[in-house]
């Protein structure tokens, strides 16, 4: 619809190069008369000459004209945007063009995914450590009755005790069971490494 309005406005109002209005950027660069049905006029306005210059340099005016005529009118605007982007990228980087930008973005995505996986693994490790410490603190309180030898920092809890624990505080499989809140998809060697 936009194309029809712009093309209709140009056909009715400007009448091409002979009616006194400025020719489109493509016709101006090609130094030719801009006809009423110019295929370039709706997409390369006279105020943006640089837009067509790179497209012409990379693809050629006749190739762009053929492409635009083969594409349905409702898709031509998107095609021109793509051609302009690719032409500008090719002018900036003659070897890789827009592939360089795509590759760079893909590398950034892969790097960020790796960082996310490491952060998630660290969260799982910290959750497991917190669950273990809470379980150990709970077991210590229930066994020792809150005596002063069993309180303190977590590092003092992990040090060996000289006194023997009571008989009902023996390590059993039930006491050593840990529940992990979050699932993880890493092997134990990666999870337990610091």
GROMACS .gro file of N, CA, C and O in nm, residues 28 69 110 140 144 171:
model
   24
   28UNK      N    1   1.934   1.027  -1.089
   28UNK     CA    2   2.029   1.137  -1.079
   28UNK      C    3   2.172   1.085  -1.089
   28UNK      O    4   2.254   1.142  -1.161
   69UNK      N    5   1.176  -0.565  -1.026
   69UNK     CA    6   1.062  -0.594  -1.113
   69UNK      C    7   1.011  -0.737  -1.093
   69UNK      O    8   0.893  -0.764  -1.114
  110UNK      N    9   2.769  -1.735   2.126
  110UNK     CA   10   2.835  -1.853   2.183
  110UNK      C   11   2.908  -1.820   2.311
  110UNK      O   12   2.903  -1.895   2.409
  140UNK      N   13   2.453  -3.116   6.356
  140UNK     CA   14   2.538  -3.080   6.468
  140UNK      C   15   2.453  -3.033   6.586
  140UNK      O   16   2.478  -3.068   6.700
  144UNK      N   17   2.479  -3.245   6.916
  144UNK     CA   18   2.561  -3.187   7.022
  144UNK      C   19   2.482  -3.108   7.122
  144UNK      O   20   2.536  -3.067   7.224
  171UNK      N   21   2.693  -4.123   6.127
  171UNK     CA   22   2.659  -4.089   5.990
  171UNK      C   23   2.583  -4.205   5.927
  171UNK      O   24   2.635  -4.316   5.919
   0.00000   0.00000   0.00000
